[in-house]
Short mmCIF file of C-alpha atoms and ligand atoms in Angstrom, two decimals:
data_model
loop_
_atom_site.label_atom_id
_atom_site.label_comp_id
_atom_site.label_asym_id
_atom_site.label_seq_id
_atom_site.Cartn_x
_atom_site.Cartn_y
_atom_site.Cartn_z
CA VAL A 554 -4.46 -57.24 32.50
CA PRO A 555 -3.66 -55.06 35.78
CA PRO A 556 -1.78 -52.67 35.82
CA ARG A 557 0.63 -53.96 38.15
CA ALA A 558 1.24 -56.87 35.78
CA MET A 559 1.54 -55.16 32.51
CA CYS A 560 4.23 -52.51 34.34
CA SER A 561 6.29 -55.06 35.16
CA GLY A 562 6.23 -56.71 32.33
CA LYS A 563 6.71 -53.08 29.84
CA LEU A 564 9.87 -53.94 33.00
CA GLN A 565 11.03 -56.99 32.21
CA THR A 566 10.85 -56.25 28.03
CA GLY A 567 12.76 -53.39 28.91
CA LEU A 568 15.90 -54.99 31.34
CA LEU A 569 15.90 -57.51 28.13
CA VAL A 570 16.02 -55.76 25.47
CA ALA A 571 18.54 -53.70 27.15
CA GLY A 572 20.60 -57.41 28.10
CA TYR A 573 20.81 -58.43 25.12
CA PHE A 574 22.63 -55.25 23.50
CA VAL A 575 24.66 -54.49 26.49
CA TYR A 576 25.56 -59.18 25.57
CA LEU A 577 26.43 -58.29 22.64
CA LEU A 578 28.24 -55.09 23.11
CA VAL A 579 30.31 -56.89 25.25
CA GLY A 580 30.63 -59.80 23.62
CA ALA A 581 31.69 -57.95 20.58
CA ALA A 582 34.81 -55.76 22.55
CA VAL A 583 36.45 -59.71 23.98
CA PHE A 584 35.82 -60.92 20.01
CA GLN A 585 38.57 -57.91 18.76
CA ALA A 586 40.73 -58.27 22.52
CA LEU A 587 41.17 -62.02 20.94
CA GLU A 588 41.53 -61.09 16.74
CA ARG A 589 42.90 -57.82 16.03
CA THR A 590 45.65 -58.86 17.22
CA ALA A 591 45.64 -62.37 15.57
CA GLU A 592 45.56 -61.17 12.04
CA LYS A 593 47.59 -58.12 12.34
CA GLN A 594 49.96 -59.90 12.70
CA GLN A 595 48.70 -63.04 8.93
CA LYS A 596 48.24 -59.41 7.83
CA MET A 597 51.85 -58.50 8.05
CA ALA A 598 52.99 -62.24 7.40
CA ALA A 599 51.38 -61.22 4.04
CA ALA A 600 53.08 -58.71 2.61
CA GLN A 601 56.35 -59.45 4.08
CA MET A 602 56.11 -62.39 0.69
CA LYS A 603 54.43 -60.61 -1.50
CA GLU A 604 57.43 -58.28 -1.00
CA ALA A 605 59.65 -60.56 -1.15
CA PHE A 606 57.40 -62.18 -4.66
CA LEU A 607 57.85 -58.68 -6.27
CA GLN A 608 62.02 -58.37 -5.24
CA ASN A 609 63.01 -61.34 -6.77
CA PHE A 610 60.21 -62.18 -9.22
CA THR A 611 62.18 -61.19 -13.12
CA HIS A 612 64.95 -63.89 -11.46
CA LEU A 613 62.07 -66.46 -10.52
CA THR A 614 60.99 -69.34 -13.53
CA VAL A 615 57.83 -70.26 -14.36
CA ALA A 616 58.08 -73.59 -11.39
CA GLU A 617 59.57 -71.69 -9.34
CA ILE A 618 56.31 -69.81 -8.72
CA GLU A 619 53.56 -72.38 -9.03
CA GLN A 620 56.39 -73.58 -6.33
CA PHE A 621 55.40 -70.00 -4.49
CA MET A 622 52.04 -69.86 -4.89
CA LYS A 623 51.56 -73.07 -4.19
CA VAL A 624 53.87 -72.94 -0.13
CA SER A 625 52.95 -69.38 0.89
CA ASN A 626 49.71 -69.55 2.07
CA LEU A 627 48.52 -66.44 -0.45
CA THR A 628 45.13 -68.87 -1.11
CA GLU A 629 45.24 -69.61 2.43
CA ALA A 630 45.56 -65.44 3.85
CA ILE A 631 43.37 -64.97 0.81
CA GLN A 632 40.26 -67.32 2.44
CA ASN A 633 40.69 -65.46 5.58
CA GLY A 634 40.09 -61.93 3.78
CA VAL A 635 43.60 -60.45 3.93
CA TYR A 636 43.55 -59.44 0.59
CA PRO A 637 47.63 -59.11 -0.79
CA VAL A 638 46.75 -56.79 -3.18
CA GLY A 639 47.18 -52.93 -3.31
CA ASN A 640 49.52 -51.08 -0.86
CA GLU A 641 50.58 -50.84 2.91
CA SER A 642 47.85 -48.99 4.17
CA GLN A 643 45.61 -51.83 4.12
CA ILE A 644 47.95 -53.11 6.95
CA GLU A 645 46.05 -50.39 9.06
CA LYS A 646 42.50 -51.17 8.34
CA SER A 647 41.66 -53.90 10.34
CA ASN A 648 38.78 -56.16 10.03
CA TRP A 649 38.01 -57.05 13.76
CA ASP A 650 36.57 -52.69 14.25
CA PHE A 651 33.98 -52.28 16.14
CA SER A 652 31.05 -52.35 14.00
CA ASN A 653 32.74 -55.61 12.68
CA SER A 654 32.84 -57.04 15.88
CA PHE A 655 29.32 -55.78 17.05
CA PHE A 656 27.88 -57.03 13.80
CA PHE A 657 30.16 -60.52 14.13
CA ALA A 658 28.04 -61.41 17.50
CA GLY A 659 25.23 -60.58 15.76
CA THR A 660 25.55 -63.38 13.33
CA VAL A 661 26.65 -65.60 16.04
CA VAL A 662 24.56 -65.40 18.37
CA SER A 663 21.16 -64.89 15.57
CA THR A 664 22.93 -69.24 14.48
CA ILE A 665 23.12 -66.81 10.39
CA GLY A 666 26.74 -67.27 10.48
CA TYR A 667 27.45 -65.29 7.02
CA GLY A 668 31.70 -66.48 8.01
CA THR A 669 33.17 -63.42 6.43
CA LEU A 670 34.67 -62.70 9.69
CA ARG A 671 36.06 -66.25 12.08
CA PRO A 672 37.85 -66.11 15.42
CA LYS A 673 41.03 -67.30 14.69
CA THR A 674 43.27 -67.87 17.84
CA ALA A 675 42.23 -70.49 20.53
CA GLY A 676 41.05 -67.30 23.16
CA GLY A 677 38.56 -66.34 20.01
CA GLN A 678 37.20 -69.96 19.39
CA ILE A 679 36.98 -71.40 23.15
CA PHE A 680 35.45 -68.22 24.14
CA CYS A 681 32.82 -68.22 20.35
CA VAL A 682 31.73 -71.67 22.19
CA PHE A 683 30.74 -70.06 25.59
CA PHE A 684 29.38 -66.82 23.68
CA ALA A 685 26.92 -68.01 21.35
CA LEU A 686 25.56 -70.87 24.83
CA PHE A 687 23.81 -67.92 26.19
CA GLY A 688 23.49 -66.40 23.69
CA ILE A 689 21.91 -68.23 21.13
CA PRO A 690 18.75 -68.50 24.52
CA LEU A 691 19.04 -64.98 25.12
CA ASN A 692 18.58 -64.01 21.13
CA ILE A 693 15.60 -66.80 20.84
CA VAL A 694 14.37 -64.75 24.23
CA PHE A 695 14.68 -61.95 22.62
CA LEU A 696 13.25 -62.70 19.05
CA HIS A 697 9.74 -63.49 20.91
CA ARG A 698 9.28 -60.04 23.17
CA VAL A 699 10.91 -57.70 20.73
CA GLY A 700 8.29 -55.92 18.36
CA LEU A 701 5.01 -57.97 19.17
CA ASN A 702 3.96 -58.38 22.61
CA ARG A 703 1.73 -61.64 21.81
CA GLN A 704 1.49 -62.08 24.94
CA GLY A 705 -1.91 -62.19 24.79
CA SER A 706 -3.08 -64.36 21.36
CA SER A 707 -0.08 -66.87 21.87
CA ARG A 708 -1.80 -68.07 25.13
CA LYS A 709 -5.51 -68.98 22.27
CA ASP A 710 -2.67 -70.71 20.22
CA ARG A 711 -2.19 -73.48 22.72
CA GLN A 712 -5.40 -74.17 23.20
CA LYS A 713 -6.45 -77.73 21.53
CA MET A 714 -6.86 -76.65 17.84
CA GLY A 715 -10.05 -76.98 15.99
CA CYS A 716 -10.94 -76.23 11.95
CA ILE A 717 -9.79 -73.39 11.36
CA LEU A 718 -12.36 -70.65 11.24
CA PRO A 719 -11.90 -68.78 7.87
CA ASN A 720 -11.22 -65.42 10.03
CA LYS A 721 -8.52 -66.47 11.69
CA PHE A 722 -7.24 -68.49 8.52
CA LEU A 723 -7.28 -64.28 6.68
CA THR A 724 -5.72 -62.83 9.58
CA LEU A 725 -2.85 -65.59 8.84
CA LEU A 726 -2.37 -65.25 5.33
CA PHE A 727 -2.44 -61.43 6.12
CA PHE A 728 0.23 -62.27 8.35
CA LEU A 729 1.89 -63.70 6.01
CA VAL A 730 1.37 -61.20 2.46
CA THR A 731 2.07 -58.68 4.04
CA GLY A 732 5.56 -59.99 6.17
CA MET A 733 6.66 -61.40 2.87
CA LEU A 734 6.25 -58.31 0.87
CA VAL A 735 8.18 -56.09 3.78
CA PHE A 736 10.83 -58.09 4.85
CA LEU A 737 11.57 -60.14 1.49
CA CYS A 738 10.41 -58.39 -1.01
CA LEU A 739 10.89 -54.73 -0.16
CA PRO A 740 14.16 -55.57 0.91
CA SER A 741 15.86 -56.87 -2.14
CA LEU A 742 14.09 -54.19 -4.69
CA PHE A 743 16.10 -52.43 -2.11
CA PHE A 744 19.45 -54.61 -2.28
CA HIS A 745 18.71 -54.06 -5.34
CA ILE A 746 19.15 -50.68 -5.57
CA THR A 747 21.53 -49.72 -2.87
CA GLU A 748 23.93 -53.39 -4.13
CA GLY A 749 23.64 -53.31 -7.35
CA TRP A 750 22.56 -56.86 -7.15
CA SER A 751 20.17 -58.49 -9.82
CA TYR A 752 16.25 -58.33 -8.70
CA SER A 753 16.82 -63.05 -8.00
CA GLU A 754 19.89 -62.67 -5.94
CA GLY A 755 18.44 -59.63 -3.48
CA ILE A 756 15.62 -62.32 -2.98
CA TYR A 757 17.88 -65.28 -2.99
CA PHE A 758 20.80 -62.83 -0.24
CA ALA A 759 16.80 -62.29 1.77
CA PHE A 760 16.23 -65.18 1.88
CA ILE A 761 19.57 -66.54 2.59
CA THR A 762 19.80 -64.41 5.58
CA LEU A 763 16.10 -64.74 7.46
CA SER A 764 16.22 -68.31 7.06
CA THR A 765 19.77 -68.32 8.79
CA ILE A 766 21.23 -70.23 6.50
CA GLY A 767 23.88 -67.42 6.11
CA PHE A 768 26.52 -69.16 3.29
CA GLY A 769 28.74 -65.68 3.64
CA ASP A 770 28.65 -64.93 -0.39
CA TYR A 771 27.01 -62.20 -0.17
CA VAL A 772 27.17 -60.35 2.84
CA VAL A 773 26.10 -55.55 2.46
CA GLY A 774 27.60 -53.08 2.39
CA LYS A 775 31.38 -54.57 1.54
CA GLN A 776 32.28 -53.83 -2.17
CA PRO A 777 34.58 -51.01 -1.89
CA ASP A 778 33.28 -49.41 -5.78
CA ARG A 779 29.84 -48.47 -4.15
CA ASN A 780 29.06 -45.45 -2.27
CA TYR A 781 26.72 -46.01 1.19
CA PHE A 782 24.98 -44.23 2.41
CA SER A 783 25.57 -43.58 6.31
CA TYR A 784 24.07 -46.43 8.66
CA TYR A 785 22.82 -48.29 5.83
CA ARG A 786 24.63 -51.31 7.49
CA THR A 787 22.04 -50.79 11.02
CA LEU A 788 19.24 -50.40 8.69
CA VAL A 789 20.37 -53.44 7.75
CA ALA A 790 20.73 -55.34 11.30
CA ILE A 791 17.39 -53.89 11.94
CA TRP A 792 15.88 -55.64 8.77
CA ILE A 793 17.20 -58.87 9.74
CA LEU A 794 16.12 -57.77 13.48
CA PHE A 795 12.89 -57.56 13.01
CA GLY A 796 12.43 -60.31 9.84
CA LEU A 797 14.12 -62.83 12.57
CA ALA A 798 10.68 -62.04 15.39
CA TRP A 799 8.56 -61.43 12.35
CA ILE A 800 9.40 -65.42 11.38
CA ALA A 801 9.37 -66.38 15.31
CA LEU A 802 6.30 -65.19 15.87
CA LEU A 803 4.54 -67.19 12.82
CA PRO A 804 2.20 -68.96 14.18
CA TRP A 805 4.17 -71.76 12.93
CA PRO A 806 1.55 -75.41 13.52
CA LEU A 807 -0.93 -72.88 12.76
CA THR A 808 0.38 -72.81 9.79
CA ALA A 809 1.21 -76.65 9.41
CA GLN A 810 -2.72 -77.36 9.40
CA SER A 811 -3.99 -74.30 7.19
CA THR A 812 -1.70 -75.54 4.45
CA LEU A 813 -3.26 -78.83 5.42
CA GLU A 814 -6.18 -77.71 5.29
CA MET A 815 -5.68 -76.39 1.61
CA LEU A 816 -4.19 -79.20 -0.23
CA CYS A 817 -7.53 -81.23 1.17
CA VAL A 818 -5.12 -83.73 3.49
CA ARG A 819 -7.14 -84.47 7.55
CA VAL B 791 -1.41 -98.01 22.57
CA PRO B 792 -3.51 -100.87 20.00
CA PRO B 793 -1.73 -102.55 17.36
CA ARG B 794 -3.67 -100.41 14.58
CA ALA B 795 -2.33 -97.16 15.28
CA MET B 796 1.14 -99.05 16.25
CA CYS B 797 1.60 -99.86 12.57
CA SER B 798 0.15 -96.32 11.45
CA GLY B 799 3.00 -95.03 13.10
CA LYS B 800 5.67 -96.82 11.66
CA LEU B 801 4.19 -96.62 8.17
CA GLN B 802 4.27 -92.70 8.56
CA THR B 803 7.11 -92.82 9.88
CA GLY B 804 9.34 -94.88 7.27
CA LEU B 805 7.18 -93.55 4.32
CA LEU B 806 8.75 -89.63 6.22
CA VAL B 807 12.37 -91.11 6.68
CA ALA B 808 12.19 -92.16 2.95
CA GLY B 809 10.40 -88.57 1.75
CA TYR B 810 12.96 -87.11 3.52
CA PHE B 811 15.96 -88.89 1.65
CA VAL B 812 13.64 -88.66 -1.44
CA TYR B 813 14.44 -85.05 -1.35
CA LEU B 814 18.09 -84.38 -0.72
CA LEU B 815 18.53 -86.94 -3.49
CA VAL B 816 16.23 -84.68 -6.17
CA GLY B 817 17.66 -81.49 -4.62
CA ALA B 818 21.45 -82.77 -4.25
CA ALA B 819 20.75 -83.81 -8.59
CA VAL B 820 19.04 -80.23 -9.14
CA PHE B 821 21.81 -78.27 -7.67
CA GLN B 822 25.01 -80.91 -9.34
CA ALA B 823 22.48 -80.26 -13.01
CA LEU B 824 21.87 -76.71 -12.52
CA GLU B 825 26.05 -75.64 -11.46
CA ARG B 826 28.21 -77.92 -13.00
CA THR B 827 28.18 -76.28 -16.53
CA ALA B 828 28.92 -72.74 -15.33
CA GLU B 829 32.22 -74.01 -12.43
CA LYS B 830 33.48 -75.50 -15.62
CA GLN B 831 33.90 -72.18 -17.19
CA GLN B 832 35.13 -69.98 -14.26
CA LYS B 833 37.61 -72.33 -13.70
CA MET B 834 38.08 -72.73 -17.04
CA ALA B 835 39.01 -68.52 -17.16
CA ALA B 836 41.14 -68.70 -14.67
CA ALA B 837 43.39 -71.92 -15.93
CA GLN B 838 43.34 -69.47 -18.89
CA MET B 839 44.45 -66.60 -16.76
CA LYS B 840 47.25 -68.44 -15.11
CA GLU B 841 48.49 -69.49 -18.14
CA ALA B 842 49.06 -65.98 -20.41
CA PHE B 843 50.55 -64.37 -16.62
CA LEU B 844 53.09 -67.50 -16.70
CA GLN B 845 53.82 -66.80 -21.02
CA ASN B 846 54.22 -62.89 -20.14
CA PHE B 847 55.39 -62.71 -16.57
CA THR B 848 59.68 -61.99 -17.62
CA HIS B 849 58.22 -59.13 -19.17
CA LEU B 850 55.66 -57.99 -15.88
CA THR B 851 57.09 -54.34 -14.57
CA VAL B 852 55.79 -54.69 -11.14
CA ALA B 853 53.46 -52.11 -11.24
CA GLU B 854 51.85 -54.53 -14.25
CA ILE B 855 51.37 -57.59 -12.17
CA GLU B 856 50.06 -55.40 -9.01
CA GLN B 857 47.46 -54.08 -12.09
CA PHE B 858 46.87 -57.86 -13.20
CA MET B 859 46.14 -59.15 -9.69
CA LYS B 860 43.11 -56.36 -9.10
CA VAL B 861 41.61 -57.49 -11.99
CA SER B 862 42.29 -60.65 -12.00
CA ASN B 863 39.32 -61.51 -10.42
CA LEU B 864 41.41 -64.16 -9.10
CA THR B 865 41.11 -63.32 -5.53
CA GLU B 866 37.46 -63.66 -6.60
CA ALA B 867 37.98 -67.16 -7.99
CA ILE B 868 40.07 -68.28 -4.54
CA GLN B 869 37.28 -66.80 -2.43
CA ASN B 870 34.41 -69.01 -5.14
CA GLY B 871 36.93 -72.37 -4.61
CA VAL B 872 38.21 -72.40 -7.72
CA TYR B 873 42.40 -72.08 -6.45
CA PRO B 874 44.75 -71.78 -9.91
CA VAL B 875 47.93 -74.18 -9.16
CA GLY B 876 48.58 -76.98 -10.03
CA ASN B 877 48.10 -78.54 -12.96
CA GLU B 878 44.90 -79.08 -15.21
CA SER B 879 43.17 -82.42 -14.04
CA GLN B 880 41.99 -80.28 -12.19
CA ILE B 881 39.68 -78.83 -13.60
CA GLU B 882 37.83 -81.62 -14.67
CA LYS B 883 37.49 -82.33 -11.15
CA SER B 884 34.14 -80.44 -10.42
CA ASN B 885 33.40 -79.00 -6.79
CA TRP B 886 29.23 -79.98 -7.39
CA ASP B 887 30.68 -84.44 -8.09
CA PHE B 888 26.73 -86.51 -6.28
CA SER B 889 28.45 -86.30 -2.94
CA ASN B 890 28.75 -82.90 -2.83
CA SER B 891 26.35 -81.83 -3.90
CA PHE B 892 23.42 -83.82 -1.18
CA PHE B 893 26.15 -82.04 0.88
CA PHE B 894 25.52 -79.03 -0.10
CA ALA B 895 21.71 -80.00 0.13
CA GLY B 896 21.95 -81.37 3.48
CA THR B 897 23.66 -77.83 5.31
CA VAL B 898 20.63 -75.81 3.75
CA VAL B 899 18.01 -78.28 5.54
CA SER B 900 19.54 -77.67 8.60
CA THR B 901 19.92 -74.09 7.62
CA ILE B 902 24.06 -74.75 8.32
CA GLY B 903 24.86 -73.12 5.17
CA TYR B 904 28.54 -74.34 5.53
CA GLY B 905 29.41 -72.10 2.40
CA THR B 906 32.84 -73.58 0.99
CA LEU B 907 29.44 -74.54 -1.87
CA ARG B 908 27.54 -71.48 -2.93
CA PRO B 909 25.39 -71.82 -6.04
CA LYS B 910 26.53 -68.06 -8.54
CA THR B 911 24.03 -69.36 -11.31
CA ALA B 912 20.84 -67.24 -11.02
CA GLY B 913 18.81 -70.41 -11.40
CA GLY B 914 20.29 -73.01 -9.24
CA GLN B 915 19.98 -69.38 -6.40
CA ILE B 916 16.26 -70.23 -7.26
CA PHE B 917 15.44 -73.49 -6.71
CA CYS B 918 17.94 -72.87 -3.44
CA VAL B 919 15.16 -70.77 -1.78
CA PHE B 920 12.67 -73.50 -2.95
CA PHE B 921 14.86 -76.32 -1.90
CA ALA B 922 15.25 -73.87 1.52
CA LEU B 923 11.71 -73.45 1.97
CA PHE B 924 9.99 -76.68 1.71
CA GLY B 925 13.38 -78.36 3.16
CA ILE B 926 13.57 -76.69 6.35
CA PRO B 927 10.26 -77.33 8.12
CA LEU B 928 10.96 -81.18 6.41
CA ASN B 929 13.90 -81.24 8.42
CA ILE B 930 12.66 -79.98 10.73
CA VAL B 931 9.66 -82.90 11.11
CA PHE B 932 12.52 -85.29 10.76
CA LEU B 933 13.76 -84.75 13.16
CA HIS B 934 12.10 -84.77 15.48
CA ARG B 935 10.78 -88.58 14.30
CA VAL B 936 13.98 -90.44 14.00
CA GLY B 937 16.05 -91.82 16.39
CA LEU B 938 13.58 -91.64 19.01
CA ASN B 939 9.87 -91.73 19.09
CA ARG B 940 8.10 -89.84 22.09
CA GLN B 941 5.73 -90.02 20.84
CA GLY B 942 3.77 -90.43 25.51
CA SER B 943 6.64 -88.11 26.72
CA SER B 944 6.38 -85.40 24.15
CA ARG B 945 1.96 -85.04 26.05
CA LYS B 946 3.81 -85.58 28.71
CA ASP B 947 5.88 -82.08 28.72
CA ARG B 948 2.76 -79.85 26.93
CA GLN B 949 1.11 -80.52 29.61
CA LYS B 950 1.81 -77.67 32.52
CA MET B 951 5.05 -77.76 34.94
CA GLY B 952 5.47 -77.30 38.52
CA CYS B 953 7.63 -78.41 40.51
CA ILE B 954 10.44 -79.84 38.49
CA LEU B 955 10.54 -83.68 41.05
CA PRO B 956 14.34 -84.46 40.99
CA ASN B 957 13.70 -88.05 39.91
CA LYS B 958 12.67 -86.48 36.37
CA PHE B 959 15.31 -83.60 37.16
CA LEU B 960 18.35 -86.16 37.16
CA THR B 961 16.91 -88.25 33.80
CA LEU B 962 17.24 -84.54 31.79
CA LEU B 963 20.44 -84.11 33.20
CA PHE B 964 21.43 -88.09 32.28
CA PHE B 965 20.25 -87.35 29.15
CA LEU B 966 21.79 -83.63 28.76
CA VAL B 967 25.42 -84.90 30.41
CA THR B 968 25.06 -88.50 28.03
CA GLY B 969 24.17 -86.13 24.69
CA MET B 970 27.11 -83.69 25.10
CA LEU B 971 29.52 -86.54 25.29
CA VAL B 972 28.38 -88.62 22.71
CA PHE B 973 27.58 -85.80 20.75
CA LEU B 974 30.33 -83.12 21.60
CA CYS B 975 33.58 -84.07 23.50
CA LEU B 976 33.93 -87.61 21.36
CA PRO B 977 33.48 -86.71 18.34
CA SER B 978 36.24 -83.01 18.87
CA LEU B 979 38.47 -86.25 19.59
CA PHE B 980 37.71 -88.16 16.75
CA PHE B 981 38.32 -84.49 15.12
CA HIS B 982 41.16 -84.11 16.39
CA ILE B 983 42.89 -87.30 15.70
CA THR B 984 40.81 -88.06 12.33
CA GLU B 985 41.71 -83.85 11.13
CA GLY B 986 45.13 -83.63 13.45
CA TRP B 987 43.22 -80.75 14.61
CA SER B 988 44.04 -79.59 17.53
CA TYR B 989 41.37 -80.69 20.70
CA SER B 990 39.49 -76.74 21.23
CA GLU B 991 38.99 -76.28 17.19
CA GLY B 992 37.11 -80.19 17.53
CA ILE B 993 36.15 -78.57 20.11
CA TYR B 994 34.83 -75.33 17.87
CA PHE B 995 33.85 -77.13 15.32
CA ALA B 996 31.66 -79.69 16.86
CA PHE B 997 29.81 -76.84 18.59
CA ILE B 998 30.09 -74.63 15.31
CA THR B 999 27.96 -77.22 13.65
CA LEU B 1000 25.11 -78.93 15.52
CA SER B 1001 24.41 -75.32 16.05
CA THR B 1002 23.77 -74.53 13.20
CA ILE B 1003 25.68 -71.47 13.08
CA GLY B 1004 28.24 -72.91 9.65
CA PHE B 1005 30.67 -70.34 9.46
CA GLY B 1006 32.70 -73.25 6.76
CA ASP B 1007 36.26 -72.20 7.80
CA TYR B 1008 36.54 -76.12 9.80
CA VAL B 1009 35.18 -78.42 6.96
CA VAL B 1010 35.43 -82.33 7.34
CA GLY B 1011 37.58 -84.27 5.05
CA LYS B 1012 38.79 -81.32 2.99
CA GLN B 1013 42.61 -81.02 3.84
CA PRO B 1014 44.51 -82.82 0.64
CA ASP B 1015 47.61 -84.16 3.03
CA ARG B 1016 45.01 -86.69 4.41
CA ASN B 1017 44.45 -90.06 4.06
CA TYR B 1018 40.29 -90.25 5.24
CA PHE B 1019 39.11 -93.83 5.48
CA SER B 1020 36.11 -94.16 3.53
CA TYR B 1021 32.39 -94.05 4.79
CA TYR B 1022 34.63 -90.92 6.91
CA ARG B 1023 31.91 -88.45 5.68
CA THR B 1024 29.57 -90.47 6.15
CA LEU B 1025 30.01 -90.94 9.92
CA VAL B 1026 30.47 -86.88 10.15
CA ALA B 1027 26.55 -87.15 8.42
CA ILE B 1028 25.43 -89.44 10.62
CA TRP B 1029 27.29 -88.09 14.10
CA ILE B 1030 25.73 -84.65 12.68
CA LEU B 1031 22.36 -85.46 11.99
CA PHE B 1032 21.51 -87.82 15.17
CA GLY B 1033 23.54 -84.66 16.48
CA LEU B 1034 20.42 -81.92 14.97
CA ALA B 1035 18.10 -84.05 16.39
CA TRP B 1036 19.88 -85.48 20.01
CA ILE B 1037 19.82 -81.37 20.25
CA ALA B 1038 15.78 -80.99 19.35
CA LEU B 1039 14.06 -83.75 21.42
CA LEU B 1040 15.99 -81.88 23.99
CA PRO B 1041 13.07 -80.84 26.33
CA TRP B 1042 14.28 -77.26 26.30
CA PRO B 1043 11.60 -75.91 28.74
CA LEU B 1044 12.13 -78.04 31.06
CA THR B 1045 15.32 -77.43 30.92
CA ALA B 1046 15.03 -73.61 31.00
CA GLN B 1047 13.33 -75.10 33.99
CA SER B 1048 15.83 -76.34 36.24
CA THR B 1049 17.93 -74.27 35.26
CA LEU B 1050 16.05 -71.38 37.24
CA GLU B 1051 15.38 -73.06 40.03
CA MET B 1052 19.02 -74.18 40.37
CA LEU B 1053 19.54 -70.27 40.16
CA CYS B 1054 17.00 -69.95 43.22
CA VAL B 1055 14.86 -67.81 39.91
CA ARG B 1056 11.17 -68.55 40.12
K1 LIG C 1138 26.19 -70.39 7.88
K1 LIG C 1139 23.86 -70.63 9.33
#
């Protein structure tokens, strides 16, 4: 590779990384601006509802309580992440703070979409569509550039594949096994310790995240009774980023061919 | 194409389609078997809790109600899709009926992962990991085969691209615009009517689904106060299937190149 081209390649990578993070930061700011007010209003409504309930509850009949729970949208409020338990100070603490908004922007462009935080205003939803429209391709390009500079070997992959040499197969196996250890087994153990999940729950969470299925049933750093070290969520974000890059950079056609050859299909 | 090869190609496609649906059906059956019992136990516990609450509520103080809501896991039960409102008959109606389990299996292999239904037992979670491990690649292969038999043109796409001919550009534009009409605009209007969502909510839902982000905030056929026609969810599943196939079959490198050329970047 001539030095001029290498330098230009590094500049491009730098611009891409900078552009990627600026995109996420701007997105986070817009989501926050659009959603915070609506969320506060819903929280205040839930608090007022609870107030009214507690003031009257000694005079209510069983049927009235049933009715109250049915019409009060309490179920909906809880599903939307508004917890009507505890004191007023909760109303001030927004789910759409900057760190959460940034994390949300990341779950959109990676298509993980946990859904624990979701835009509820029409503006937020429309912005989300356009943010994903440009953000998903940007994320794919970013994942292919970040971490590993595989320009040379990706050209080799595109060559017409013949029979896989044992050497190449061993390299692939090494890349697969090392990756699974670093991106699945170790993080699972880590989550087992920090979150108190069982080891199988840790594996489940790691897999559901890196496969971008993202059910949102397990999310890190959200248990109020646990103490997390600072930068815990940043470390998790770095794990997701490099884990997704590892998956994107796996030579899938080669992996498929190796698997077929192992199964003696041809 | 010689007739022998064509026939073998059709046989392969047939086997793939059959294999795909058998995979989903078997997966649905296993998820149902693993999850239904645990769900029933949780529902019964929630019902008992409510019973105890309603029997004692005239003797409870405000502080006791607060405490009750805090420790009763009511919030968790609602987040897990257990609604403690209404009569006992709800306990018999499982979320993990076969149709829902099948839909769940589909959201796993497509990586949409709405998360409205999620495995809660360790067995279900471990099975989910292995089901996705083989199901996601199967789904990708399936999407590339189903609907359009583009064997010939995909070989053409792989050729080194020069300047795009205006003719090719127009074909691409037609494929893009028609697809957006058929898979985004029309379905949005359809959901606007059947679900009573605003048109922007319909666009938001269609986009969040086909991009496989899948927050799970909007899900079809779930509003208890609306009457849906039979096979409504089947029609939606067909839309998702062909929508994802359309996205998978879009010539992405060509689209990227066209966009760059339109922006006069080279
Ligand atoms: K999701
Ligand atoms: K997803």
